[in-house]
mmCIF file of C-alpha atoms in Angstrom:
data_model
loop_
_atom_site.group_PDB
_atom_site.id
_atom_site.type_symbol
_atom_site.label_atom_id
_atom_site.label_comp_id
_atom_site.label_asym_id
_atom_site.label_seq_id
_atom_site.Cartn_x
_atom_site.Cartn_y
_atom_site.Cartn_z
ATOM 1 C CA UNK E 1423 12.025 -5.924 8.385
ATOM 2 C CA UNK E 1424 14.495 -3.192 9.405
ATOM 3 C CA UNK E 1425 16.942 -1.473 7.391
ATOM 4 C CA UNK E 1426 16.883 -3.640 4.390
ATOM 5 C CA UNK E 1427 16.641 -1.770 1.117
ATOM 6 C CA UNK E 1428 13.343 -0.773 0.499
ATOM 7 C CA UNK E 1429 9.949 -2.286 2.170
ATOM 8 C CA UNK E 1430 6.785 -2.372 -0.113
ATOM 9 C CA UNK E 1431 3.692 -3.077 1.870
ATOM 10 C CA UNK E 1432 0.228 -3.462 -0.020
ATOM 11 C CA UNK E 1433 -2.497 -1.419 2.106
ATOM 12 C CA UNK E 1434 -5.269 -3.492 1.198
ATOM 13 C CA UNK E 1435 -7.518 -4.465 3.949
ATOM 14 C CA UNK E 1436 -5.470 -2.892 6.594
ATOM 15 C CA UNK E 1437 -6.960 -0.114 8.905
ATOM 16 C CA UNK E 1438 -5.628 3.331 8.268
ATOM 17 C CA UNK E 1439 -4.586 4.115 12.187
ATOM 18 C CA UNK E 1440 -2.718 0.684 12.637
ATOM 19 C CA UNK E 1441 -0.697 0.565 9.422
ATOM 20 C CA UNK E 1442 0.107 4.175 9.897
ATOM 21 C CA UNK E 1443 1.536 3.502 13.285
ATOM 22 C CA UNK E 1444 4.159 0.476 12.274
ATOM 23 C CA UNK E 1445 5.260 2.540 9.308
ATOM 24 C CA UNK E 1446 5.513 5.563 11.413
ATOM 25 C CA UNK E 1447 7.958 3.381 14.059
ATOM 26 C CA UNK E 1448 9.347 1.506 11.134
ATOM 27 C CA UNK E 1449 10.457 4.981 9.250
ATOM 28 C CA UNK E 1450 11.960 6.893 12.593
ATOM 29 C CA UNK E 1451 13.874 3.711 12.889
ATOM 30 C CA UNK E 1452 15.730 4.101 9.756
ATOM 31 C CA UNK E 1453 13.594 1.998 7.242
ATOM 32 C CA UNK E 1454 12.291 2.931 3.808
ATOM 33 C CA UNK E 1455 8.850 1.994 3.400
ATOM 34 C CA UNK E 1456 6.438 2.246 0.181
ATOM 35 C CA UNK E 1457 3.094 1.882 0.649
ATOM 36 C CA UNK E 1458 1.153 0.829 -2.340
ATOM 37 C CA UNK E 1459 -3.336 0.479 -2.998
ATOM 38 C CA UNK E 1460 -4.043 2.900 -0.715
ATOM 39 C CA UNK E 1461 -6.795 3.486 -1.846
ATOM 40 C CA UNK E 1462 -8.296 0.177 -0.289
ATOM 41 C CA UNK E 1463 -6.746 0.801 3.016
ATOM 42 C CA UNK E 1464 -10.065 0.527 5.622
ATOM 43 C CA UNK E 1465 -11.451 2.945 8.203
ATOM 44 C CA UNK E 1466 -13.400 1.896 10.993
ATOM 45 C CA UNK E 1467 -16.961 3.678 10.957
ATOM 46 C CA UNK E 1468 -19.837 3.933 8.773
ATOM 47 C CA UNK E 1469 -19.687 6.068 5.648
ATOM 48 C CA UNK E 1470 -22.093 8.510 7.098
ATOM 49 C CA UNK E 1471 -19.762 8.551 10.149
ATOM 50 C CA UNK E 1472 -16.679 9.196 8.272
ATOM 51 C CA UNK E 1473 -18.445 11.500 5.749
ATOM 52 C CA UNK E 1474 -19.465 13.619 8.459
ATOM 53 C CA UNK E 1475 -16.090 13.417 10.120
ATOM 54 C CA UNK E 1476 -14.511 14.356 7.084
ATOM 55 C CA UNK E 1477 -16.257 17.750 6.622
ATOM 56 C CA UNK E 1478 -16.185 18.779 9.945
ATOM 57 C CA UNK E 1479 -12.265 18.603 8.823
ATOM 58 C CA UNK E 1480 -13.071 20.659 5.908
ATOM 59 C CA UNK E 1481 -14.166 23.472 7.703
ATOM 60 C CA UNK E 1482 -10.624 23.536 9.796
ATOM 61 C CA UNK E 1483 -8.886 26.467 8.683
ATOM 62 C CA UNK E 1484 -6.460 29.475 8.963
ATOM 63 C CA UNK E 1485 -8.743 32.368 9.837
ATOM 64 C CA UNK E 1486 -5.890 35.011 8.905
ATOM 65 C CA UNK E 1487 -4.925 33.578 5.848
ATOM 66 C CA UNK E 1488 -6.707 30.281 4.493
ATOM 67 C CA UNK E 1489 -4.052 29.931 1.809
ATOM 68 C CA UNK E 1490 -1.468 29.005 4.767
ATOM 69 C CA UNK E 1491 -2.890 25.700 5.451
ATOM 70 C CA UNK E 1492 -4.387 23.440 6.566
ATOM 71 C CA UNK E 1493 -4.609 21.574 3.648
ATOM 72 C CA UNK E 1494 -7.332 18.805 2.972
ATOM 73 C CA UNK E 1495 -5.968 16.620 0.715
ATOM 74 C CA UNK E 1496 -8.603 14.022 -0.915
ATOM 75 C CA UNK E 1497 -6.367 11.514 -2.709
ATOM 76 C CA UNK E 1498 -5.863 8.477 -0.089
ATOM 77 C CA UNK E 1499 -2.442 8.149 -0.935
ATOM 78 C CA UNK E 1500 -2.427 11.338 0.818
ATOM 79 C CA UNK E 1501 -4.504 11.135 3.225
ATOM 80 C CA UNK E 1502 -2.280 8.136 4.370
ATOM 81 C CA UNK E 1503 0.836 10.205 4.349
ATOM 82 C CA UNK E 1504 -0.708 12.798 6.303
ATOM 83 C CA UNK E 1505 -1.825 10.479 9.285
ATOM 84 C CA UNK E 1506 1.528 8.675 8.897
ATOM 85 C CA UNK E 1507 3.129 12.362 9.106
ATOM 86 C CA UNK E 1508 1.299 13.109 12.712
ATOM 87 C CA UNK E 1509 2.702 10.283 14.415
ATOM 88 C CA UNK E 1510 6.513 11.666 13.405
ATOM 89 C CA UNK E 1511 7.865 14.422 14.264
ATOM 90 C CA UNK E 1512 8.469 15.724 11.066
ATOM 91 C CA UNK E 1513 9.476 19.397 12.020
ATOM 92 C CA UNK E 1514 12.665 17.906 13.852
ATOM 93 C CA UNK E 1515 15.836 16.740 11.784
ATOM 94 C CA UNK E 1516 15.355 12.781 12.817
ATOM 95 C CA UNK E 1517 11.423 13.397 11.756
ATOM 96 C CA UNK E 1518 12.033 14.857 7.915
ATOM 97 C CA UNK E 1519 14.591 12.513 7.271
ATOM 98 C CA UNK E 1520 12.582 9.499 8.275
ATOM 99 C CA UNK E 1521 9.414 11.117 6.448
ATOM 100 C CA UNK E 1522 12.151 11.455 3.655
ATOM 101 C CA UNK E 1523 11.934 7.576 3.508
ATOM 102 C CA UNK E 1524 8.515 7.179 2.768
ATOM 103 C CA UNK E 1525 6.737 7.294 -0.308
ATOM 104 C CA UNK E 1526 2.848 6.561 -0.674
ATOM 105 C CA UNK E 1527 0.709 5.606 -4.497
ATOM 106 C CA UNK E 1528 -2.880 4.666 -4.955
ATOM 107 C CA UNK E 1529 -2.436 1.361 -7.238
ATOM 108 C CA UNK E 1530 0.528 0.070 -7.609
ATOM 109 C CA UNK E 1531 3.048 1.533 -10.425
ATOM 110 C CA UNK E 1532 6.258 0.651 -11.567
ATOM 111 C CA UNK E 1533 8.769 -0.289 -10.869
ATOM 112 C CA UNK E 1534 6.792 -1.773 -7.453
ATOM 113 C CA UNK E 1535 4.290 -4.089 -9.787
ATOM 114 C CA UNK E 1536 7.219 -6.559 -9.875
ATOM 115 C CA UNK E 1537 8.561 -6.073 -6.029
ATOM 116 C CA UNK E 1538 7.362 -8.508 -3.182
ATOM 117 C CA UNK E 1539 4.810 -6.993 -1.610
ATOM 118 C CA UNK E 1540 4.448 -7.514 2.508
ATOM 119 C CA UNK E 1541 1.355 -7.005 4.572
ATOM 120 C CA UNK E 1542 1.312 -5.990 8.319
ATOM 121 C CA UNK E 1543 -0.607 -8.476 10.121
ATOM 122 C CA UNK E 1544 -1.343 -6.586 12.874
ATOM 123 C CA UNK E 1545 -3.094 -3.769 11.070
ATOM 124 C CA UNK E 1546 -5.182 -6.290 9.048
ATOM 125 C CA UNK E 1547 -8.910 -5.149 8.857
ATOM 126 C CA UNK E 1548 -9.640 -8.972 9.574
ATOM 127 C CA UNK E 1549 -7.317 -9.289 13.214
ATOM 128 C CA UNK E 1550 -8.632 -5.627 14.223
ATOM 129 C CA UNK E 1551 -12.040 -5.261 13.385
ATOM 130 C CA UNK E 1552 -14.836 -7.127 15.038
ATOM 131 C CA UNK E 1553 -16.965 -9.088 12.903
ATOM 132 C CA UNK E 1554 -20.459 -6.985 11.603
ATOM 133 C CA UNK E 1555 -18.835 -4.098 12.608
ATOM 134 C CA UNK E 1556 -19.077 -1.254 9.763
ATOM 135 C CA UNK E 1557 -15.608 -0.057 8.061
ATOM 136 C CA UNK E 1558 -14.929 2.380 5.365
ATOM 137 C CA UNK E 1559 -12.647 1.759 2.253
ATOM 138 C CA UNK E 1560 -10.692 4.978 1.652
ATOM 139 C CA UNK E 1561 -11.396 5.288 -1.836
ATOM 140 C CA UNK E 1562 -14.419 5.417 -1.621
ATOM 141 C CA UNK E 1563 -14.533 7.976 0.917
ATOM 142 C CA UNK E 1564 -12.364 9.948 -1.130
ATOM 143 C CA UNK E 1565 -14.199 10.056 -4.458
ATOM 144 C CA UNK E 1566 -17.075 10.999 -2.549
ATOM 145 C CA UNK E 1567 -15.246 14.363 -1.492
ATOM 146 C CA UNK E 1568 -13.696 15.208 -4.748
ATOM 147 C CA UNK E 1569 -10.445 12.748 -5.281
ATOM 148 C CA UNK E 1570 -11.585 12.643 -9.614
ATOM 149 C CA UNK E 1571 -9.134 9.477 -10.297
ATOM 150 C CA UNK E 1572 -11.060 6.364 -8.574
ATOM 151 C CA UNK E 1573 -12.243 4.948 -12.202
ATOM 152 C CA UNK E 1574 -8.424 5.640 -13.471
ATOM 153 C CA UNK E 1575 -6.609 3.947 -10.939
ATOM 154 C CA UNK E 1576 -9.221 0.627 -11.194
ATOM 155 C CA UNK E 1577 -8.551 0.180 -14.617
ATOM 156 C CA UNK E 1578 -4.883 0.563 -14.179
ATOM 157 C CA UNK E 1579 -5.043 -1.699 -11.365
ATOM 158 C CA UNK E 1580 -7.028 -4.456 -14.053
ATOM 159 C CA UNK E 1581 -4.656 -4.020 -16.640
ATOM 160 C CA UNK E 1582 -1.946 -4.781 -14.225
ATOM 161 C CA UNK E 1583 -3.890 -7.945 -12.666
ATOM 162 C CA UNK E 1584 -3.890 -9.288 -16.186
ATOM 163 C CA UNK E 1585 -0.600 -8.228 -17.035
ATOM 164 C CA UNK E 1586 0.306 -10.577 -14.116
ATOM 165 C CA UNK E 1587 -1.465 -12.897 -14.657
ATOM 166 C CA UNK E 1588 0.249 -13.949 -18.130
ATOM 167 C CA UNK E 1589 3.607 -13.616 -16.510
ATOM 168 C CA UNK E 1590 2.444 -15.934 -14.257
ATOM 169 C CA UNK E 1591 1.053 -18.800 -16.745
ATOM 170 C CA UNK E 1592 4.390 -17.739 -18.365
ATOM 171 C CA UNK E 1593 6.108 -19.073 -15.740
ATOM 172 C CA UNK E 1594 4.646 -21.894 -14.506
ATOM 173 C CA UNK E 1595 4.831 -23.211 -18.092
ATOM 174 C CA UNK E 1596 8.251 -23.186 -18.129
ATOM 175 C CA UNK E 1597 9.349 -24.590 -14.656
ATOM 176 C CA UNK E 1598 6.439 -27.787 -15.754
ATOM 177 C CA UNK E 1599 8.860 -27.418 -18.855
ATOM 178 C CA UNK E 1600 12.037 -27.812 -17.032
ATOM 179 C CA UNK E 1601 10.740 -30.508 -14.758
ATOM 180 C CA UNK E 1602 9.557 -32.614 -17.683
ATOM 181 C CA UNK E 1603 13.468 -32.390 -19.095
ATOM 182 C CA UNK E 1604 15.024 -33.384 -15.479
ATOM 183 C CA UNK E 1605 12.943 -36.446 -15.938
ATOM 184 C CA UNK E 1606 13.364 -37.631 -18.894
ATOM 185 C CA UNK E 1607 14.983 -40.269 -19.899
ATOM 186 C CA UNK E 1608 17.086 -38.375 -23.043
ATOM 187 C CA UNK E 1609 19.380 -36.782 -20.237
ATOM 188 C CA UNK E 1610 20.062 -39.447 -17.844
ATOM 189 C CA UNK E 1611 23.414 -40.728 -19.231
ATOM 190 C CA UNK E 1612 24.581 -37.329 -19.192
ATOM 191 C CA UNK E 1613 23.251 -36.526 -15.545
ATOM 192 C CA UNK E 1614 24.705 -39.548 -14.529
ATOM 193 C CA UNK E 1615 28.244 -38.967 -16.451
ATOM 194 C CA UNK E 1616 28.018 -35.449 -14.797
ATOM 195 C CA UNK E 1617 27.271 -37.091 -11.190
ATOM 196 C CA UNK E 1618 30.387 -39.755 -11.769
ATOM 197 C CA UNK E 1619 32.481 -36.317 -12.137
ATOM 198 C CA UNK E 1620 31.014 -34.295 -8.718
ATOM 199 C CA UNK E 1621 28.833 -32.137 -10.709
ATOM 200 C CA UNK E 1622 25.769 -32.873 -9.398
#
């Protein structure tokens, strides 16, 4: 999937530390990569694992000035950039261009609802994880630590589901429509006065 235009990948299911790897290698090689739903991207752990991991983070800071960073940023969208940011080296020319390339949204908004979408099968939650073991979903996480737009981002995401859905139907409508025509017998003198001239 190298260099071609633009690479949307949909973060669902996928662990945070595997996806962020590929897109990290992906991105220094040159590739532009949107990652979409990250807010259902998976962390291995229990919640009161990764709850307590999480504010033992909070409490890094700058004891000068606290204002200089770090910062703890609680949306996952994020929270993914950031871990895909520490395996670049984005303080080097090569590392903020290929950071440059990537862009991260919780949900999926336009004009990516109507892109394919790819997943990376070897940061799937289902290949990595061992079965019964306990895994966090981001989001979750998130809203528990002060990210306010969990609610907003579901109901976009049903909207768009439906929305899909009907374009869908839509379109399986009319290819059963055109298939019906191709078969019928009102247009088979003129396929086969089309065929008799080479073009069909």
């Amino acid at each position: 999937m190298v260099f071609q235009k633009v690479v949307v990948i949909d973060a669902r299911d996928h662990m945070l530390g595997r996806l962020a790897s590929v897109v990290s290698k992906e991105l220094l090689s040159g590739q532009a990569v949107v990652v979409v739903r990250c807010e259902q991207v998976c962390v291995s752990g229990s919640m009161i694992r990764n709850e307590m991991k999480w504010a033992r983070f909070l409490h890094k800071r700058t004891a000068p000035n606290p204002k200089c960073g770090p910062f703890h940023h609680v949306a996952p969208s994020r929270i993914l950039f950031r871990t895909i940011r520490g395996m670049v080296p984005h303080k080097t020319n090569r590392g903020a261009t290929a950071m440059a390339h990537l862009k991260c949204f919780d949900g999926i908004p336009a004009p990516y609802d109507t892109m394919k979408k790819m997943v990376v099968p070897v940061a799937l939650r289902v290949n990595r994880l061992r079965p019964g073991r306990n895994f966090t979903v981001l989001g979750e996480l998130s809203h528990k630590n002060g990210w306010k737009y969990k609610e907003l981002v579901k109901r976009l995401e049903a909207t768009r589901i439906a929305k899909s859905a009907e374009f869908y139907a839509a379109k399986k409508a009319a290819t059963a429509k055109v298939g019906a025509a191709k078969k019928s017998d009102q247009f088979a003198a003129v396929n086969a006065e089309l065929a008799a001239g080479g073009f069909m």
